[in-house]
Amino acid sequence: MAVAELSSSYTKTSLHSSQLSFLSNRLSNPSRRIDLQPLPPTRNARVVCSVASIQVQAPVPVHAEDPKMKRECYGVFYVTYDLKAEEQTKTWKKMINIAVSGAAGMISNHLLFKLASGEVFGRDQPIALKLLGSERSFQALEGVAMELEDSLYPLLKEVSIGIDPYDVFQDAEWALLIGAKPRGPGMERADLLEINGKIFAEQGKALNAVASRNVKVIVVGNPCNTNALICLKNAPNIPAKNFHALTRLDENRAKCQLALKAGVFYDKVSNMTIWGNHSTTQVPDFLNGRIDGLPVEEVIKDTKWLEEDFTEKIQKRGGVLIKKWGRSSAASTSVSIVDAIRSLVTPTPEGDWFSSGVFTNGNPYGVAEELVFSMPCRSKGDGDYELVKDVIFDDYLLKRITKAEAELLAEKKCVAHLIGEGIAVCDLPEDTMLPGEM
Amino acid sequence: MAVAELSSSYTKTSLHSSQLSFLSNRLSNPSRRIDLQPLPPTRNARVVCSVASIQVQAPVPVHAEDPKMKRECYGVFYVTYDLKAEEQTKTWKKMINIAVSGAAGMISNHLLFKLASGEVFGRDQPIALKLLGSERSFQALEGVAMELEDSLYPLLKEVSIGIDPYDVFQDAEWALLIGAKPRGPGMERADLLEINGKIFAEQGKALNAVASRNVKVIVVGNPCNTNALICLKNAPNIPAKNFHALTRLDENRAKCQLALKAGVFYDKVSNMTIWGNHSTTQVPDFLNGRIDGLPVEEVIKDTKWLEEDFTEKIQKRGGVLIKKWGRSSAASTSVSIVDAIRSLVTPTPEGDWFSSGVFTNGNPYGVAEELVFSMPCRSKGDGDYELVKDVIFDDYLLKRITKAEAELLAEKKCVAHLIGEGIAVCDLPEDTMLPGEM
């Protein structure tokens, strides 16, 4: 717009006198009009989803008869670009694909924005988010995608939404499996295992068919250990080692409770293992845990508290939160998922470790093989991990670990039909769902 | 625990044979038992809230008869420490106090975790969160504090909760005023102005009495422009320039819609001003906005779309989101609050600007003085800002700015009694609440 045009339009307007004087000043001094630095023009600014164009070049069979189920980038994320062609982004890493199930739920509503902000994978790591929902939640998924659009995260280069895991998991390098059916009234853990087991069997098959061959999978939906086992058993072409069941929230809560009891800040608590199942049989390990570098029991002398109250405090936390806050702990759960991912993509601090529910084959603790069991892990930051060998056991700890192992073996028998081990026989002696968990 | 003790307890246990062999290996090789690096012992690990101890040394009169209303650090945040005494934290900045009202609500539930993570103020900026709720929400506030505990954020050194702004705002260097009564059925904007005006008058008085003399205030609760005006008028000892009404979500949505229309990624849209009120009279400015460094109108030739559809698309976004997602846009609102803070604590990129609702006194555009009006700002990153002078106006833009100004002048008359200007006369011709806003 030229100054002359501006000038003519001003004369038609009735203005405040101060506006007029300001504007006439500006018009008489056109060199001050715009002092913006023009940016270089965008290259490749076609309105096409870049993933779609890749698919055209290298088609992969997917179930996509229903046009609604076809993977497409949502809204503004349709834009294609060459990250290497622009000054600000040419030093960035190659984009990674992150699939999230249960993407319209509350945990995801916290998690997706953390992923998009760069606080999880780093400020030079562009990401594509692939959101899996259900027929029922499809509109809500669109709402989530719209809020991601409105957030203008520079690292978030693609968002796609869908309801078919064979579509959404395509080329996924991370799969964060949060979605699961919540436990209805009167439903037992066995019922939940059956219902959610089927979902995770299907998602395992989908990952096996279309995801990256080295996809890392974190199962959050409950019962997460056995769901993770089902998932990995249905994905034989993906290393079993790549599957995790989330016990990080339990670890974080354990650290917090030890800090509270010891009167120190939580960053002083280290080497905290949650052993076993994400259920009431879980074993927060105060024998190997450390406070300020010292064994927990040298700092907290109250053995009765450690043996009786400590575990209960961790396990009842979710229930107390629901009572106080009126909903389940979506925010801190999403923080613990971030922690779990970060523990795999950044080197573990010297001498410390983290807990994750992982495949037991080859474990040095004597835990039965062919289970997903929470154990202490270390990572070089390459997405992989190794189990920590330098832990000690005593009678009390081993007894509890054995109980957790027995529970997971029983859960496994309930889902035998979903992992290719014949007919399921389900005999779970008690309800071990954590209070406040779904 | 010595090896001898461990050994005796193992003999009492019935173990898996592999456990036994693993453990006996470990016992015969005690040098491998623990390879942890002991951490230095904590100094000052008393279980006392460090803020409380400062208060003892330098008492400030506060309203704190009711013990529940006394400010205390929550749970594990009671711990006192000397950040300068520890290797990991001695290079950190001095802790800042951030007060948040409406802390038990959904926007805060996203925002607090972003503040605590370090993504807003930086990884070397320890923070204290001071959460303001109501009598009704006090339990929920505790729930929020518990989730913050469980998140183990190293930068989050203190959390306190309360229901008295004279207590919670003590020494606040930032006050993020999110809490406001939502609009009930049949309630008009005038009613809302009255109800929320009283809340913001009280909070202004409290800030004036107890906050840092240079506190920065961002008002989110609606009607946010006039609430911010009420707040600053009740805080005469704090610079009026320090008060902001949040129009950043509107700016972000405007950028996204321009990007969508132009077929470019949203990071290509710059110099986007929202003028005026956070209401349907708001003016998203496509005359000064730029796409890829070019004036918007050189890239988007569709004047009808710019003049008619563009503004509507931004304004209806909240309503569409509620319809799709079933709740209001808490996540993207909290992202826009983060953006608003970051724009004040990091230097504005060369040639660009951001929008904020700020005090009009001394503005170069001829907007009436003594209002809070959204205008283009730049910051050196010191928490302060200056208004951008290099903007142009045309007939269409000025007409709309004048309408927004008229609305804010009318809103001001409705709250005259709350800003020391006599008797209120309320004559708002139409309901200009944004759809989907509360």
CSV table of C-alpha atoms in Angstrom, one decimal, chain B residues 83-417:
chain,number,residue,atom,x,y,z
B,83,LEU,CA,21.0,-22.6,46.2
B,84,LYS,CA,24.4,-21.0,46.1
B,85,ALA,CA,25.8,-23.8,48.3
B,86,GLU,CA,25.3,-26.6,45.8
B,87,GLU,CA,27.2,-27.4,42.6
B,88,GLN,CA,24.2,-27.9,40.4
B,89,THR,CA,22.4,-24.7,41.4
B,90,LYS,CA,25.0,-22.2,42.4
B,91,THR,CA,25.0,-20.6,38.9
B,92,TRP,CA,21.2,-20.2,39.0
B,93,LYS,CA,19.5,-16.8,39.2
B,94,LYS,CA,17.8,-15.6,42.3
B,95,MET,CA,14.4,-17.2,42.9
B,96,ILE,CA,11.4,-15.3,41.6
B,97,ASN,CA,7.9,-15.4,43.1
B,98,ILE,CA,5.0,-16.1,40.7
B,99,ALA,CA,1.5,-15.7,41.9
B,100,VAL,CA,-1.3,-17.4,40.0
B,101,SER,CA,-5.0,-16.8,40.7
B,102,GLY,CA,-7.6,-19.4,39.6
B,103,ALA,CA,-4.9,-21.9,40.3
B,104,ALA,CA,-7.3,-24.8,40.7
B,105,GLY,CA,-8.8,-24.2,37.2
B,106,MET,CA,-8.0,-25.9,33.9
B,107,ILE,CA,-5.9,-23.1,32.4
B,108,SER,CA,-3.7,-23.0,35.4
B,109,ASN,CA,-3.5,-26.8,35.4
B,110,HIS,CA,-1.6,-26.5,32.1
B,111,LEU,CA,0.2,-23.3,32.9
B,112,LEU,CA,1.7,-24.2,36.4
B,113,PHE,CA,3.5,-27.2,35.0
B,114,LYS,CA,5.0,-25.1,32.1
B,115,LEU,CA,6.2,-22.5,34.6
B,116,ALA,CA,7.7,-25.2,36.8
B,117,SER,CA,9.4,-27.0,33.9
B,118,GLY,CA,11.6,-24.0,33.1
B,119,GLU,CA,10.3,-23.5,29.6
B,120,VAL,CA,9.0,-20.0,30.4
B,121,PHE,CA,11.7,-18.3,32.5
B,122,GLY,CA,14.6,-20.5,31.6
B,123,ARG,CA,16.5,-23.5,33.0
B,124,ASP,CA,18.6,-21.4,35.5
B,125,GLN,CA,15.6,-19.5,37.0
B,126,PRO,CA,14.3,-21.2,40.2
B,127,ILE,CA,10.7,-20.2,41.0
B,128,ALA,CA,8.3,-20.1,43.8
B,129,LEU,CA,4.6,-20.6,42.9
B,130,LYS,CA,2.0,-18.9,45.0
B,131,LEU,CA,-1.4,-20.3,44.2
B,132,LEU,CA,-4.6,-18.4,44.9
B,133,GLY,CA,-7.8,-20.2,45.1
B,134,SER,CA,-11.2,-19.8,46.8
B,135,GLU,CA,-12.7,-21.4,49.9
B,136,ARG,CA,-14.5,-23.7,47.6
B,137,SER,CA,-11.5,-24.7,45.6
B,138,PHE,CA,-9.1,-25.1,48.5
B,139,GLN,CA,-9.0,-28.9,48.3
B,140,ALA,CA,-8.4,-28.8,44.6
B,141,LEU,CA,-5.5,-26.4,45.2
B,142,GLU,CA,-4.0,-29.0,47.5
B,143,GLY,CA,-4.4,-31.6,44.7
B,144,VAL,CA,-2.6,-29.2,42.3
B,145,ALA,CA,0.2,-28.8,44.8
B,146,MET,CA,0.4,-32.6,45.2
B,147,GLU,CA,0.8,-33.1,41.5
B,148,LEU,CA,3.5,-30.4,41.4
B,149,GLU,CA,5.3,-32.3,44.2
B,150,ASP,CA,5.0,-35.6,42.2
B,151,SER,CA,6.5,-33.9,39.2
B,152,LEU,CA,9.9,-33.4,40.8
B,153,TYR,CA,10.7,-30.2,38.9
B,154,PRO,CA,14.2,-29.2,40.1
B,155,LEU,CA,13.5,-25.5,39.4
B,156,LEU,CA,10.3,-25.4,41.5
B,157,LYS,CA,11.6,-24.6,44.9
B,158,GLU,CA,8.5,-23.5,46.7
B,159,VAL,CA,4.7,-23.9,46.4
B,160,SER,CA,2.3,-22.2,48.6
B,161,ILE,CA,-1.5,-22.2,48.5
B,162,GLY,CA,-4.0,-19.7,49.9
B,163,ILE,CA,-7.3,-18.0,49.5
B,164,ASP,CA,-6.3,-14.5,50.6
B,165,PRO,CA,-4.7,-12.3,47.9
B,166,TYR,CA,-3.0,-10.2,50.6
B,167,ASP,CA,-1.2,-13.3,51.7
B,168,VAL,CA,-0.6,-15.0,48.3
B,169,PHE,CA,0.6,-11.9,46.5
B,170,GLN,CA,3.3,-11.2,49.1
B,171,ASP,CA,6.5,-10.2,47.2
B,172,ALA,CA,5.1,-11.4,43.9
B,173,GLU,CA,7.2,-10.5,40.9
B,174,TRP,CA,4.7,-11.8,38.5
B,175,ALA,CA,0.9,-12.0,39.0
B,176,LEU,CA,-1.0,-14.1,36.5
B,177,LEU,CA,-4.6,-13.3,37.2
B,178,ILE,CA,-6.6,-16.1,35.6
B,179,GLY,CA,-9.4,-16.7,38.1
B,180,ALA,CA,-12.7,-15.0,37.5
B,181,LYS,CA,-16.3,-15.9,37.9
B,182,PRO,CA,-17.6,-17.5,34.7
B,183,ARG,CA,-20.7,-16.1,33.1
B,184,GLY,CA,-23.8,-17.8,34.3
B,185,PRO,CA,-26.9,-18.4,32.2
B,186,GLY,CA,-28.6,-15.2,31.2
B,187,MET,CA,-25.8,-13.1,32.6
B,188,GLU,CA,-24.8,-10.1,30.5
B,189,ARG,CA,-21.4,-8.5,30.0
B,190,ALA,CA,-22.4,-5.7,32.4
B,191,ASP,CA,-23.2,-8.2,35.1
B,192,LEU,CA,-19.9,-9.9,34.6
B,193,LEU,CA,-18.1,-6.6,34.7
B,194,GLU,CA,-19.7,-5.9,38.1
B,195,ILE,CA,-19.0,-9.3,39.6
B,196,ASN,CA,-15.5,-9.7,38.3
B,197,GLY,CA,-14.7,-6.0,38.7
B,198,LYS,CA,-15.0,-6.4,42.4
B,199,ILE,CA,-12.6,-9.3,42.4
B,200,PHE,CA,-10.0,-7.4,40.4
B,201,ALA,CA,-10.4,-4.3,42.5
B,202,GLU,CA,-9.6,-6.3,45.6
B,203,GLN,CA,-6.7,-8.0,43.9
B,204,GLY,CA,-5.4,-4.7,42.7
B,205,LYS,CA,-5.5,-3.4,46.3
B,206,ALA,CA,-3.7,-6.5,47.5
B,207,LEU,CA,-1.0,-6.2,44.9
B,208,ASN,CA,-0.6,-2.6,45.8
B,209,ALA,CA,-0.1,-3.5,49.5
B,210,VAL,CA,2.1,-6.6,49.4
B,211,ALA,CA,3.5,-7.4,45.9
B,212,SER,CA,7.0,-6.4,44.6
B,213,ARG,CA,7.0,-2.7,43.6
B,214,ASN,CA,7.8,-3.8,40.0
B,215,VAL,CA,5.4,-6.7,39.8
B,216,LYS,CA,4.3,-7.6,36.2
B,217,VAL,CA,0.6,-8.4,36.1
B,218,ILE,CA,-1.2,-10.4,33.3
B,219,VAL,CA,-5.0,-10.4,33.5
B,220,VAL,CA,-6.6,-13.4,31.8
B,221,GLY,CA,-10.0,-13.5,33.6
B,222,ASN,CA,-12.7,-11.8,31.5
B,223,PRO,CA,-13.6,-9.1,30.7
B,224,CYS,CA,-9.8,-8.9,30.8
B,225,ASN,CA,-9.2,-5.4,29.5
B,226,THR,CA,-11.5,-3.7,31.9
B,227,ASN,CA,-10.5,-6.0,34.7
B,228,ALA,CA,-6.9,-5.0,34.1
B,229,LEU,CA,-7.9,-1.3,34.2
B,230,ILE,CA,-9.7,-1.8,37.5
B,231,CYS,CA,-6.7,-3.7,38.9
B,232,LEU,CA,-4.2,-1.0,38.0
B,233,LYS,CA,-6.4,1.8,39.2
B,234,ASN,CA,-6.5,0.0,42.6
B,235,ALA,CA,-2.8,-0.3,42.7
B,236,PRO,CA,-1.5,3.3,42.4
B,237,ASN,CA,1.9,2.4,43.8
B,238,ILE,CA,2.7,0.0,41.0
B,239,PRO,CA,3.5,1.4,37.5
B,240,ALA,CA,0.3,1.3,35.4
B,241,LYS,CA,2.6,0.1,32.5
B,242,ASN,CA,3.1,-3.2,34.3
B,243,PHE,CA,-0.5,-4.3,33.8
B,244,HIS,CA,-1.4,-6.4,30.8
B,245,ALA,CA,-4.7,-7.9,29.5
B,246,LEU,CA,-4.1,-11.1,27.5
B,247,THR,CA,-4.8,-10.8,23.8
B,248,ARG,CA,-2.1,-13.2,22.8
B,249,LEU,CA,-4.4,-16.1,22.1
B,250,ASP,CA,-6.2,-13.9,19.6
B,251,GLU,CA,-2.9,-12.9,18.1
B,252,ASN,CA,-1.8,-16.6,17.8
B,253,ARG,CA,-5.1,-17.6,16.3
B,254,ALA,CA,-4.9,-14.7,13.8
B,255,LYS,CA,-1.4,-15.8,12.7
B,256,CYS,CA,-2.7,-19.4,12.3
B,257,GLN,CA,-5.6,-18.3,10.1
B,258,LEU,CA,-3.5,-16.1,7.9
B,259,ALA,CA,-1.0,-19.0,7.5
B,260,LEU,CA,-3.8,-21.4,6.6
B,261,LYS,CA,-5.2,-19.0,4.0
B,262,ALA,CA,-1.8,-18.2,2.5
B,263,GLY,CA,-0.7,-21.8,2.5
B,264,VAL,CA,2.4,-21.2,4.5
B,265,PHE,CA,3.6,-22.4,7.9
B,266,TYR,CA,2.6,-20.2,10.8
B,267,ASP,CA,6.1,-19.2,11.6
B,268,LYS,CA,6.1,-17.1,8.4
B,269,VAL,CA,3.4,-14.7,9.8
B,270,SER,CA,4.8,-11.8,11.8
B,271,ASN,CA,3.9,-8.2,12.9
B,272,MET,CA,0.4,-9.3,13.9
B,273,THR,CA,-1.4,-6.8,16.1
B,274,ILE,CA,-4.7,-7.3,17.9
B,275,TRP,CA,-6.0,-3.8,18.6
B,276,GLY,CA,-8.5,-3.0,21.3
B,277,ASN,CA,-10.6,-5.2,23.5
B,278,HIS,CA,-10.6,-9.0,24.0
B,279,SER,CA,-14.2,-9.1,22.8
B,280,THR,CA,-15.9,-9.3,19.4
B,281,THR,CA,-14.9,-5.7,18.7
B,282,GLN,CA,-11.2,-6.8,18.7
B,283,VAL,CA,-9.3,-5.8,15.5
B,284,PRO,CA,-6.9,-8.3,14.0
B,285,ASP,CA,-4.7,-6.0,11.9
B,286,PHE,CA,-4.0,-7.3,8.4
B,287,LEU,CA,-2.8,-3.9,7.2
B,288,ASN,CA,0.4,-4.1,9.2
B,289,GLY,CA,0.7,-7.9,9.4
B,290,ARG,CA,3.3,-9.6,7.3
B,291,ILE,CA,3.6,-13.0,5.6
B,292,ASP,CA,7.1,-14.0,4.7
B,293,GLY,CA,8.1,-10.4,5.2
B,294,LEU,CA,5.5,-9.0,2.7
B,295,PRO,CA,2.4,-7.1,3.7
B,296,VAL,CA,-0.5,-9.6,4.2
B,297,GLU,CA,-2.5,-8.0,1.4
B,298,GLU,CA,0.3,-8.6,-1.1
B,299,VAL,CA,0.1,-12.3,-0.3
B,300,ILE,CA,-3.7,-12.7,0.3
B,301,LYS,CA,-5.5,-10.9,-2.4
B,302,ASP,CA,-8.9,-11.9,-1.2
B,303,THR,CA,-10.0,-8.6,0.4
B,304,LYS,CA,-13.5,-9.9,1.1
B,305,TRP,CA,-11.9,-12.8,3.1
B,306,LEU,CA,-9.7,-10.4,5.0
B,307,GLU,CA,-12.4,-8.0,5.8
B,308,GLU,CA,-15.2,-10.4,6.6
B,309,ASP,CA,-14.1,-13.9,7.2
B,310,PHE,CA,-10.7,-13.5,8.9
B,311,THR,CA,-11.9,-11.7,12.1
B,312,GLU,CA,-14.9,-14.0,12.4
B,313,LYS,CA,-12.7,-17.1,12.1
B,314,ILE,CA,-10.5,-15.9,15.0
B,315,GLN,CA,-13.5,-15.0,17.1
B,316,LYS,CA,-15.5,-18.1,16.5
B,317,ARG,CA,-12.5,-20.4,17.2
B,318,GLY,CA,-13.3,-20.7,20.9
B,319,GLY,CA,-16.9,-21.6,20.2
B,320,VAL,CA,-15.9,-24.2,17.6
B,321,LEU,CA,-13.4,-25.7,20.0
B,322,ILE,CA,-16.0,-26.1,22.8
B,323,LYS,CA,-18.3,-27.8,20.3
B,324,LYS,CA,-15.6,-30.2,19.1
B,325,TRP,CA,-13.7,-30.9,22.3
B,326,GLY,CA,-16.4,-30.4,24.9
B,327,ARG,CA,-14.5,-27.9,27.0
B,328,SER,CA,-12.9,-24.5,26.6
B,329,SER,CA,-9.4,-24.1,25.2
B,330,ALA,CA,-7.4,-24.3,28.3
B,331,ALA,CA,-4.3,-25.8,26.7
B,332,SER,CA,-3.8,-23.2,24.0
B,333,THR,CA,-4.8,-20.4,26.4
B,334,SER,CA,-2.0,-21.4,28.7
B,335,VAL,CA,0.4,-21.6,25.8
B,336,SER,CA,-0.6,-18.0,24.9
B,337,ILE,CA,0.1,-16.9,28.5
B,338,VAL,CA,3.5,-18.5,28.2
B,339,ASP,CA,4.1,-16.6,25.0
B,340,ALA,CA,3.0,-13.3,26.6
B,341,ILE,CA,5.5,-13.8,29.5
B,342,ARG,CA,8.3,-14.9,27.2
B,343,SER,CA,7.7,-11.8,25.0
B,344,LEU,CA,8.5,-9.7,28.0
B,345,VAL,CA,11.5,-11.6,29.2
B,346,THR,CA,13.2,-12.3,25.9
B,347,PRO,CA,14.1,-9.6,23.4
B,348,THR,CA,11.6,-9.2,20.5
B,349,PRO,CA,13.0,-10.4,17.2
B,350,GLU,CA,14.3,-7.5,15.1
B,351,GLY,CA,11.5,-5.9,13.1
B,352,ASP,CA,8.7,-7.9,14.7
B,353,TRP,CA,6.3,-7.1,17.6
B,354,PHE,CA,3.7,-8.7,19.8
B,355,SER,CA,0.2,-7.7,21.0
B,356,SER,CA,-0.7,-7.0,24.6
B,357,GLY,CA,-3.6,-5.1,26.2
B,358,VAL,CA,-1.7,-2.2,28.0
B,359,PHE,CA,-2.4,1.2,29.5
B,360,THR,CA,-3.0,3.8,26.8
B,361,ASN,CA,-1.5,6.8,28.5
B,362,GLY,CA,1.1,8.3,26.1
B,363,ASN,CA,0.2,6.0,23.2
B,364,PRO,CA,1.2,7.4,19.8
B,365,TYR,CA,-1.9,6.2,18.0
B,366,GLY,CA,-4.4,8.7,19.4
B,367,VAL,CA,-6.3,6.1,21.4
B,368,ALA,CA,-8.1,7.6,24.3
B,369,GLU,CA,-6.0,7.7,27.5
B,370,GLU,CA,-6.8,5.9,30.7
B,371,LEU,CA,-7.9,2.6,29.1
B,372,VAL,CA,-6.3,-0.8,28.7
B,373,PHE,CA,-6.1,-1.4,25.0
B,374,SER,CA,-4.4,-4.1,23.0
B,375,MET,CA,-1.6,-2.5,20.9
B,376,PRO,CA,1.7,-3.6,19.3
B,377,CYS,CA,4.6,-3.8,21.7
B,378,ARG,CA,8.3,-4.6,21.6
B,379,SER,CA,10.5,-5.6,24.6
B,380,LYS,CA,14.3,-5.6,25.3
B,381,GLY,CA,13.6,-8.7,27.4
B,382,ASP,CA,13.8,-6.9,30.7
B,383,GLY,CA,10.1,-7.4,31.6
B,384,ASP,CA,9.2,-4.0,30.2
B,385,TYR,CA,8.0,-3.0,26.7
B,386,GLU,CA,7.6,0.0,24.4
B,387,LEU,CA,4.8,0.7,21.9
B,388,VAL,CA,5.7,0.2,18.3
B,389,LYS,CA,5.6,3.5,16.4
B,390,ASP,CA,6.0,2.2,12.9
B,391,VAL,CA,2.5,1.2,12.0
B,392,ILE,CA,0.2,2.5,9.4
B,393,PHE,CA,-3.5,3.0,9.4
B,394,ASP,CA,-6.2,3.2,6.8
B,395,ASP,CA,-9.9,4.1,6.9
B,396,TYR,CA,-11.1,0.5,7.5
B,397,LEU,CA,-8.6,-0.1,10.3
B,398,LEU,CA,-9.3,3.2,12.1
B,399,LYS,CA,-13.0,2.8,12.0
B,400,ARG,CA,-12.7,-0.5,13.7
B,401,ILE,CA,-10.2,0.7,16.3
B,402,THR,CA,-12.5,3.6,17.1
B,403,LYS,CA,-15.4,1.1,17.7
B,404,ALA,CA,-13.2,-0.9,20.1
B,405,GLU,CA,-12.2,2.3,21.9
B,406,ALA,CA,-15.9,3.3,22.2
B,407,GLU,CA,-16.7,-0.1,23.7
B,408,LEU,CA,-13.9,0.2,26.3
B,409,LEU,CA,-14.9,3.7,27.2
B,410,ALA,CA,-18.5,2.4,27.8
B,411,GLU,CA,-17.2,-0.5,29.9
B,412,LYS,CA,-15.2,1.9,31.9
B,413,LYS,CA,-18.3,3.9,32.7
B,414,CYS,CA,-19.9,0.6,34.0
B,415,VAL,CA,-17.1,0.3,36.6
B,416,ALA,CA,-16.6,4.0,37.5
B,417,HIS,CA,-17.3,3.1,41.2
